[in-house]
Amino acid sequence: MAVTRTFSIIKPDATRRNLTGAVTKMLEDAGLRVVASKRIRMSREQAEGFYAVHKERPFFGELCEFMTSGPVVVQVLEGEDAVKRNRDVMGATNPANAEPGTIRKELAESIEANTVHGSDSDENAKIEIAFFFSPGEIVG
Ligand code: GDP
């Protein structure tokens, strides 16, 4: 299996509850390595750009409001089959449907305040990483 990279966000519900370390530990225990990380306050423009694929969905405005409501931690994660590995440990979008032991089942507050973002394909991972990081900020 190839070592690949994915993009992760620890969302405002998690930073508010001081869960940056707890989430990162679950990612690391799942076999992912943090090769870049920074805590930022996303601007409205960044949130709307990042979630542009969702702009027709009814929750788009609320989602952008939530993602700018507090600090987030953006990360690049590396590991074997990183996109799938990360999606597996994240759990389903709605924590009510997530498997026990996943980040969202154990930590998420709601379908919106669901603690983590993770890229859904290698192609999107590359786009999302480039949205927040320059190559020199990623140290594998
Ligand atoms: P993900 O890939 O599992 O994060 O899910 P999606 O790409 O479908 O949705 C992106 C994000 O939008 C989710 O992680 C949630 O934060 C939010 N979201 C998804 N569905 C809903 C919804 O029905 N209502 C609200 N308010 N937010 C949602």
Coordinates of N, CA, C and O and ligand atoms in Angstrom, one line a residue:
M1 N 0.9 -1.2 0.0 CA 0.0 0.0 0.0 C 0.9 1.3 0.0 O 1.8 1.4 0.8
A2 N 0.5 2.2 -0.8 CA 1.4 3.4 -1.0 C 1.2 4.4 0.2 O 0.0 4.5 0.7
V3 N 2.2 5.0 0.6 CA 2.1 6.1 1.6 C 1.7 7.4 0.8 O 2.2 7.8 -0.2
T4 N 0.6 7.9 1.3 CA -0.1 9.1 0.7 C -0.4 10.2 1.8 O -0.1 9.9 2.9
R5 N -0.9 11.3 1.3 CA -1.2 12.4 2.2 C -2.7 12.7 2.1 O -3.3 12.6 1.1
T6 N -3.2 13.2 3.2 CA -4.6 13.8 3.2 C -4.6 15.0 4.0 O -3.7 15.4 4.7
F7 N -5.7 15.7 3.9 CA -5.9 17.0 4.6 C -7.0 16.9 5.7 O -8.0 16.3 5.5
S8 N -6.7 17.4 6.9 CA -7.6 17.3 8.0 C -7.8 18.7 8.6 O -6.9 19.5 8.6
I9 N -9.0 18.9 9.1 CA -9.3 20.1 10.0 C -9.9 19.6 11.3 O -10.8 18.8 11.3
I10 N -9.3 20.1 12.4 CA -9.9 19.9 13.7 C -10.8 21.2 13.9 O -10.3 22.3 13.9
K11 N -12.1 20.9 13.9 CA -13.1 22.0 13.8 C -13.3 22.8 15.1 O -12.9 22.4 16.2
P12 N -14.0 23.9 15.0 CA -14.1 24.8 16.2 C -14.8 24.2 17.4 O -14.5 24.5 18.5
D13 N -15.7 23.2 17.2 CA -16.3 22.5 18.3 C -15.2 21.8 19.2 O -15.3 21.7 20.4
A14 N -14.2 21.3 18.5 CA -13.1 20.6 19.2 C -12.1 21.5 19.8 O -11.7 21.3 21.0
T15 N -11.7 22.6 19.1 CA -10.8 23.5 19.8 C -11.4 24.2 21.0 O -10.8 24.4 22.0
R16 N -12.8 24.5 20.9 CA -13.5 25.1 22.0 C -13.5 24.2 23.2 O -13.3 24.7 24.4
R17 N -13.5 22.9 23.0 CA -13.5 21.9 24.2 C -12.1 21.4 24.5 O -12.0 20.5 25.3
N18 N -11.1 22.1 23.9 CA -9.7 21.7 24.2 C -9.4 20.3 23.8 O -8.7 19.6 24.6
L19 N -9.9 19.8 22.7 CA -9.7 18.4 22.2 C -8.7 18.3 21.1 O -8.7 17.2 20.5
T20 N -7.9 19.3 20.9 CA -6.9 19.2 19.8 C -6.0 18.0 20.0 O -5.7 17.2 19.1
G21 N -5.5 17.8 21.2 CA -4.6 16.7 21.5 C -5.4 15.3 21.4 O -4.8 14.4 20.9
A22 N -6.6 15.3 22.0 CA -7.3 14.0 22.0 C -7.6 13.6 20.5 O -7.5 12.4 20.2
V23 N -8.0 14.6 19.6 CA -8.2 14.2 18.2 C -6.9 13.7 17.6 O -6.9 12.7 16.9
T24 N -5.9 14.5 17.8 CA -4.6 14.2 17.2 C -4.1 12.8 17.6 O -3.6 12.0 16.8
K25 N -4.3 12.4 18.9 CA -4.0 11.1 19.4 C -4.7 10.0 18.6 O -4.2 9.0 18.2
M26 N -6.0 10.2 18.4 CA -6.8 9.2 17.7 C -6.3 9.1 16.2 O -6.3 8.0 15.7
L27 N -5.9 10.2 15.6 CA -5.4 10.1 14.3 C -4.0 9.4 14.3 O -3.8 8.5 13.4
E28 N -3.2 9.7 15.2 CA -1.9 9.0 15.3 C -2.1 7.5 15.6 O -1.4 6.7 15.0
D29 N -3.0 7.2 16.5 CA -3.2 5.8 16.9 C -3.8 5.0 15.7 O -3.6 3.8 15.6
A30 N -4.4 5.7 14.7 CA -4.9 5.1 13.5 C -3.8 4.9 12.4 O -4.1 4.4 11.3
G31 N -2.6 5.3 12.8 CA -1.5 5.1 11.8 C -1.1 6.3 10.9 O -0.4 6.2 10.0
L32 N -1.7 7.4 11.3 CA -1.4 8.7 10.5 C -0.4 9.5 11.3 O -0.3 9.5 12.5
R33 N 0.4 10.2 10.5 CA 1.5 11.0 11.0 C 1.2 12.5 10.6 O 0.9 12.8 9.5
V34 N 1.3 13.4 11.6 CA 1.1 14.8 11.3 C 2.3 15.4 10.7 O 3.3 15.5 11.4
V35 N 2.3 15.7 9.4 CA 3.5 16.3 8.8 C 3.4 17.8 8.6 O 4.4 18.4 8.2
A36 N 2.3 18.4 8.9 CA 2.1 19.8 8.9 C 0.9 20.1 9.8 O 0.0 19.4 9.8
S37 N 1.0 21.2 10.6 CA -0.1 21.6 11.4 C 0.0 23.1 11.8 O 1.0 23.6 12.1
K38 N -1.2 23.7 11.7 CA -1.2 25.1 12.2 C -2.6 25.5 12.7 O -3.6 25.0 12.1
R39 N -2.7 26.3 13.7 CA -3.9 26.7 14.3 C -4.2 28.1 13.7 O -3.4 29.0 13.7
I40 N -5.4 28.2 13.1 CA -5.8 29.5 12.4 C -7.2 29.8 12.7 O -8.0 29.0 13.2
R41 N -7.6 31.1 12.5 CA -9.0 31.5 12.5 C -9.4 31.7 11.1 O -8.8 32.6 10.4
M42 N -10.2 30.8 10.5 CA -10.6 30.9 9.1 C -11.4 32.1 8.8 O -12.3 32.5 9.6
S43 N -11.1 32.8 7.7 CA -11.9 34.0 7.4 C -13.2 33.4 6.7 O -13.2 32.3 6.2
R44 N -14.1 34.3 6.6 CA -15.4 33.9 5.9 C -15.1 33.6 4.4 O -15.6 32.6 3.9
E45 N -14.2 34.3 3.8 CA -13.8 34.1 2.4 C -13.1 32.7 2.3 O -13.4 32.0 1.3
Q46 N -12.2 32.4 3.2 CA -11.6 31.1 3.1 C -12.6 29.9 3.3 O -12.5 28.9 2.6
A47 N -13.5 30.1 4.3 CA -14.5 29.1 4.5 C -15.4 28.9 3.3 O -15.7 27.7 2.8
E48 N -15.8 30.0 2.7 CA -16.7 29.9 1.5 C -15.9 29.3 0.3 O -16.5 28.5 -0.5
G49 N -14.6 29.6 0.2 CA -13.8 29.0 -0.9 C -13.6 27.5 -0.7 O -13.7 26.7 -1.6
F50 N -13.3 27.2 0.6 CA -13.0 25.8 0.9 C -14.2 24.9 0.7 O -14.1 23.8 0.2
Y51 N -15.4 25.4 1.1 CA -16.6 24.6 1.0 C -17.4 24.9 -0.3 O -18.6 24.7 -0.3
A52 N -16.8 25.5 -1.3 CA -17.5 25.9 -2.5 C -18.3 24.8 -3.1 O -19.4 25.1 -3.7
V53 N -17.9 23.6 -3.0 CA -18.6 22.5 -3.6 C -20.0 22.3 -3.0 O -20.9 21.7 -3.5
H54 N -20.2 22.9 -1.7 CA -21.4 22.7 -1.0 C -22.3 24.0 -1.1 O -23.3 24.1 -0.4
K55 N -21.9 24.9 -2.0 CA -22.6 26.2 -2.0 C -24.1 26.2 -2.3 O -24.8 27.1 -1.9
E56 N -24.5 25.1 -3.0 CA -26.0 25.0 -3.3 C -26.7 24.3 -2.2 O -28.0 24.2 -2.2
R57 N -26.0 23.8 -1.2 CA -26.7 23.0 -0.2 C -27.3 23.9 0.9 O -26.8 25.0 1.2
P58 N -28.5 23.5 1.5 CA -29.2 24.5 2.4 C -28.4 24.9 3.6 O -28.6 25.9 4.2
F59 N -27.4 24.0 4.0 CA -26.7 24.3 5.2 C -25.4 25.1 5.0 O -24.6 25.3 5.9
F60 N -25.1 25.6 3.7 CA -23.9 26.2 3.4 C -23.6 27.4 4.2 O -22.5 27.6 4.8
G61 N -24.5 28.3 4.4 CA -24.3 29.5 5.2 C -24.0 29.2 6.7 O -23.0 29.7 7.2
E62 N -24.8 28.3 7.2 CA -24.6 27.8 8.6 C -23.2 27.2 8.8 O -22.5 27.4 9.8
L63 N -22.8 26.4 7.8 CA -21.5 25.7 7.9 C -20.4 26.7 7.9 O -19.4 26.6 8.7
C64 N -20.5 27.7 7.0 CA -19.4 28.7 6.9 C -19.4 29.5 8.2 O -18.3 29.9 8.7
E65 N -20.6 29.8 8.8 CA -20.7 30.5 10.1 C -19.9 29.7 11.2 O -19.2 30.2 12.0
F66 N -20.3 28.4 11.2 CA -19.7 27.5 12.2 C -18.1 27.4 12.0 O -17.4 27.5 13.0
M67 N -17.7 27.3 10.8 CA -16.2 27.1 10.6 C -15.4 28.3 10.9 O -14.2 28.2 11.1
T68 N -16.1 29.5 11.0 CA -15.4 30.7 11.3 C -15.7 31.1 12.8 O -15.3 32.2 13.2
S69 N -16.4 30.3 13.5 CA -16.8 30.7 14.9 C -15.7 30.6 15.9 O -15.9 31.0 17.0
G70 N -14.6 30.0 15.6 CA -13.5 29.8 16.5 C -12.3 29.3 15.8 O -12.4 29.0 14.6
P71 N -11.2 29.1 16.5 CA -10.0 28.6 15.9 C -10.2 27.1 15.3 O -11.0 26.4 15.8
V72 N -9.5 26.8 14.3 CA -9.4 25.5 13.8 C -7.9 25.1 13.7 O -7.0 26.0 13.7
V73 N -7.6 23.8 13.6 CA -6.3 23.3 13.4 C -6.3 22.6 12.0 O -6.9 21.6 11.9
V74 N -5.6 23.2 11.1 CA -5.4 22.5 9.8 C -4.2 21.6 9.8 O -3.2 22.0 10.3
Q75 N -4.3 20.4 9.2 CA -3.2 19.5 9.3 C -3.0 18.7 7.9 O -4.0 18.5 7.2
V76 N -1.8 18.4 7.7 CA -1.5 17.4 6.6 C -1.1 16.1 7.3 O -0.3 16.1 8.2
L77 N -1.8 15.0 6.9 CA -1.6 13.7 7.6 C -1.0 12.8 6.5 O -1.4 12.8 5.3
E78 N 0.0 12.0 6.9 CA 0.6 11.0 6.0 C 0.5 9.6 6.6 O 0.6 9.4 7.8
G79 N 0.3 8.7 5.7 CA 0.2 7.3 6.1 C -0.1 6.4 4.9 O -0.4 6.9 3.8
E80 N -0.1 5.1 5.1 CA -0.6 4.2 4.1 C -2.0 4.4 3.8 O -2.9 4.4 4.7
D81 N -2.4 4.7 2.5 CA -3.7 4.9 2.1 C -4.4 6.0 3.0 O -5.5 5.7 3.6
A82 N -3.7 7.1 3.1 CA -4.1 8.1 4.1 C -5.6 8.6 4.1 O -6.2 8.8 5.1
V83 N -6.1 8.8 2.8 CA -7.4 9.3 2.7 C -8.4 8.4 3.4 O -9.3 8.7 4.2
K84 N -8.3 7.1 3.0 CA -9.3 6.1 3.5 C -9.0 5.9 5.0 O -10.0 5.8 5.8
R85 N -7.8 5.8 5.4 CA -7.4 5.6 6.8 C -8.1 6.7 7.7 O -8.6 6.4 8.7
N86 N -7.9 7.9 7.2 CA -8.5 9.0 7.9 C -10.0 9.0 8.0 O -10.6 9.2 9.0
R87 N -10.6 8.7 6.8 CA -12.1 8.7 6.7 C -12.6 7.6 7.7 O -13.6 7.7 8.3
D88 N -11.9 6.5 7.8 CA -12.3 5.4 8.6 C -12.3 5.8 10.1 O -13.2 5.5 10.9
V89 N -11.2 6.5 10.5 CA -11.1 6.9 12.0 C -12.1 8.1 12.3 O -12.5 8.2 13.4
M90 N -12.4 8.9 11.2 CA -13.3 10.0 11.4 C -14.7 9.5 11.8 O -15.4 10.0 12.6
G91 N -15.2 8.5 11.0 CA -16.6 8.0 11.2 C -17.5 8.8 10.3 O -17.2 9.8 9.6
A92 N -18.8 8.4 10.3 CA -19.8 8.9 9.4 C -20.0 10.4 9.8 O -19.9 10.8 10.9
T93 N -20.5 11.2 8.7 CA -20.7 12.6 8.9 C -21.6 12.9 10.1 O -21.3 13.8 10.9
N94 N -22.7 12.2 10.2 CA -23.6 12.3 11.4 C -23.1 11.4 12.5 O -23.1 10.2 12.4
P95 N -22.7 12.0 13.6 CA -22.2 11.2 14.7 C -23.1 10.1 15.2 O -22.7 9.0 15.6
A96 N -24.4 10.3 15.0 CA -25.4 9.3 15.4 C -25.3 8.0 14.6 O -25.6 6.9 15.0
N97 N -24.7 8.2 13.4 CA -24.5 7.0 12.5 C -23.1 6.5 12.5 O -22.8 5.5 11.8
A98 N -22.2 7.1 13.3 CA -20.8 6.7 13.3 C -20.5 5.5 14.1 O -21.2 5.2 15.1
E99 N -19.5 4.7 13.7 CA -19.2 3.5 14.4 C -18.5 3.8 15.8 O -17.7 4.8 15.8
P100 N -18.7 3.0 16.8 CA -18.0 3.2 18.0 C -16.5 3.2 17.8 O -16.0 2.5 17.0
G101 N -15.8 4.0 18.6 CA -14.4 4.1 18.4 C -13.9 5.2 17.4 O -12.7 5.5 17.4
T102 N -14.8 5.7 16.6 CA -14.4 6.7 15.7 C -14.5 8.1 16.4 O -15.1 8.2 17.4
I103 N -13.7 9.0 15.8 CA -13.6 10.4 16.3 C -15.0 11.0 16.5 O -15.4 11.5 17.5
R104 N -15.8 10.9 15.4 CA -17.1 11.5 15.5 C -18.1 10.9 16.4 O -18.8 11.5 17.1
K105 N -18.0 9.5 16.6 CA -18.9 8.9 17.5 C -18.5 9.3 18.9 O -19.4 9.5 19.8
E106 N -17.2 9.3 19.2 CA -16.7 9.5 20.6 C -16.8 11.0 21.0 O -17.0 11.3 22.1
L107 N -16.6 11.9 20.0 CA -16.3 13.3 20.3 C -17.3 14.3 19.7 O -17.4 15.4 20.2
A108 N -17.9 14.0 18.6 CA -18.7 15.1 17.9 C -20.0 15.5 18.6 O -20.5 14.7 19.4
E109 N -20.4 16.7 18.4 CA -21.6 17.2 19.0 C -22.8 17.1 18.2 O -23.9 16.9 18.7
S110 N -22.7 17.2 16.8 CA -23.9 17.2 16.0 C -23.4 16.9 14.5 O -22.2 16.9 14.3
I111 N -24.3 16.8 13.6 CA -24.0 16.6 12.2 C -23.2 17.7 11.7 O -22.3 17.6 10.8
E112 N -23.4 18.9 12.2 CA -22.6 20.1 11.7 C -21.3 20.2 12.5 O -20.2 20.3 12.0
A113 N -21.4 20.2 13.8 CA -20.3 20.4 14.7 C -19.7 19.0 15.0 O -19.8 18.4 16.1
N114 N -19.1 18.4 13.9 CA -18.7 17.0 13.9 C -17.2 16.8 14.0 O -16.6 15.9 13.5
T115 N -16.5 17.8 14.6 CA -15.1 17.7 15.2 C -14.0 17.7 14.1 O -13.0 18.2 14.4
V116 N -14.2 17.0 13.0 CA -13.1 16.8 12.0 C -13.6 16.9 10.6 O -14.7 16.5 10.3
H117 N -12.7 17.4 9.7 CA -12.9 17.3 8.3 C -11.8 16.4 7.8 O -10.7 16.4 8.3
G118 N -12.1 15.7 6.7 CA -11.0 14.9 6.1 C -11.3 14.8 4.6 O -12.5 14.6 4.2
S119 N -10.3 14.9 3.8 CA -10.5 14.9 2.3 C -11.1 13.6 1.9 O -10.9 12.5 2.6
D120 N -11.9 13.6 0.8 CA -12.6 12.4 0.4 C -12.0 11.7 -0.8 O -12.5 10.7 -1.3
S121 N -10.9 12.2 -1.3 CA -10.2 11.6 -2.4 C -8.7 12.1 -2.5 O -8.5 13.2 -1.9
D122 N -7.8 11.3 -3.1 CA -6.4 11.8 -3.3 C -6.4 13.1 -4.0 O -5.6 14.0 -3.7
E123 N -7.3 13.3 -5.0 CA -7.3 14.5 -5.8 C -7.7 15.7 -5.0 O -7.1 16.7 -5.0
N124 N -8.8 15.5 -4.2 CA -9.2 16.6 -3.3 C -8.2 16.9 -2.2 O -8.1 18.1 -1.8
A125 N -7.5 15.9 -1.8 CA -6.5 16.1 -0.7 C -5.4 17.0 -1.2 O -5.1 18.0 -0.5
K126 N -5.0 16.8 -2.5 CA -3.9 17.7 -3.0 C -4.5 19.2 -3.1 O -3.8 20.1 -2.8
I127 N -5.7 19.3 -3.6 CA -6.3 20.7 -3.7 C -6.4 21.3 -2.3 O -6.1 22.5 -2.1
E128 N -6.9 20.6 -1.4 CA -7.2 21.1 0.0 C -5.9 21.4 0.7 O -5.8 22.4 1.4
I129 N -4.9 20.6 0.6 CA -3.5 20.8 1.2 C -3.0 22.2 0.6 O -2.5 23.0 1.3
A130 N -3.1 22.3 -0.7 CA -2.5 23.5 -1.4 C -3.3 24.8 -1.0 O -2.8 25.9 -1.0
F131 N -4.6 24.6 -0.5 CA -5.4 25.7 -0.1 C -4.9 26.4 1.1 O -5.0 27.6 1.3
F132 N -4.3 25.6 2.0 CA -3.8 26.1 3.3 C -2.3 26.0 3.6 O -1.8 26.7 4.5
F133 N -1.6 25.2 2.8 CA -0.1 25.1 3.1 C 0.7 25.3 1.8 O 0.3 24.9 0.7
S134 N 1.9 25.9 2.0 CA 2.9 26.0 1.0 C 3.8 24.7 1.2 O 3.9 24.2 2.3
P135 N 4.4 24.3 0.1 CA 5.2 23.1 0.2 C 6.2 23.1 1.3 O 6.4 22.1 2.0
G136 N 6.8 24.2 1.6 CA 7.9 24.3 2.6 C 7.4 24.2 4.0 O 8.1 23.9 5.0
E137 N 6.0 24.2 4.2 CA 5.5 24.1 5.6 C 5.2 22.6 5.9 O 4.8 22.3 7.0
I138 N 5.4 21.7 4.9 CA 5.1 20.3 5.1 C 6.4 19.6 5.2 O 7.3 19.6 4.3
V139 N 6.6 19.0 6.4 CA 7.9 18.3 6.7 C 7.6 16.9 7.0 O 7.2 16.5 8.1
G140 N 7.9 16.0 6.1 CA 7.6 14.6 6.3 C 8.7 13.8 7.0 O 9.7 14.4 7.3
Ligands
GDP1 P1 -18.0 14.9 5.4 O1 -17.2 14.7 4.2 O2 -18.2 13.7 6.2 O3 -17.4 16.1 6.3 O4 -19.4 15.4 4.9 P2 -20.0 16.4 3.8 O5 -18.9 16.7 2.8 O6 -21.2 15.8 3.3 O7 -20.3 17.7 4.5 C1 -19.4 18.7 4.9 C2 -19.7 19.2 6.3 O8 -20.9 19.9 6.2 C3 -19.9 18.2 7.3 O9 -18.7 17.7 7.9 C4 -20.7 18.9 8.4 O10 -19.9 19.8 9.2 C5 -21.6 19.8 7.5 N1 -22.9 19.1 7.2 C6 -23.2 18.0 6.5 N2 -24.5 17.7 6.4 C7 -25.1 18.7 7.2 C8 -26.4 19.0 7.5 O11 -27.4 18.3 7.1 N3 -26.7 20.1 8.3 C9 -25.7 20.9 8.7 N4 -26.0 22.0 9.4 N5 -24.4 20.7 8.4 C10 -24.1 19.6 7.7

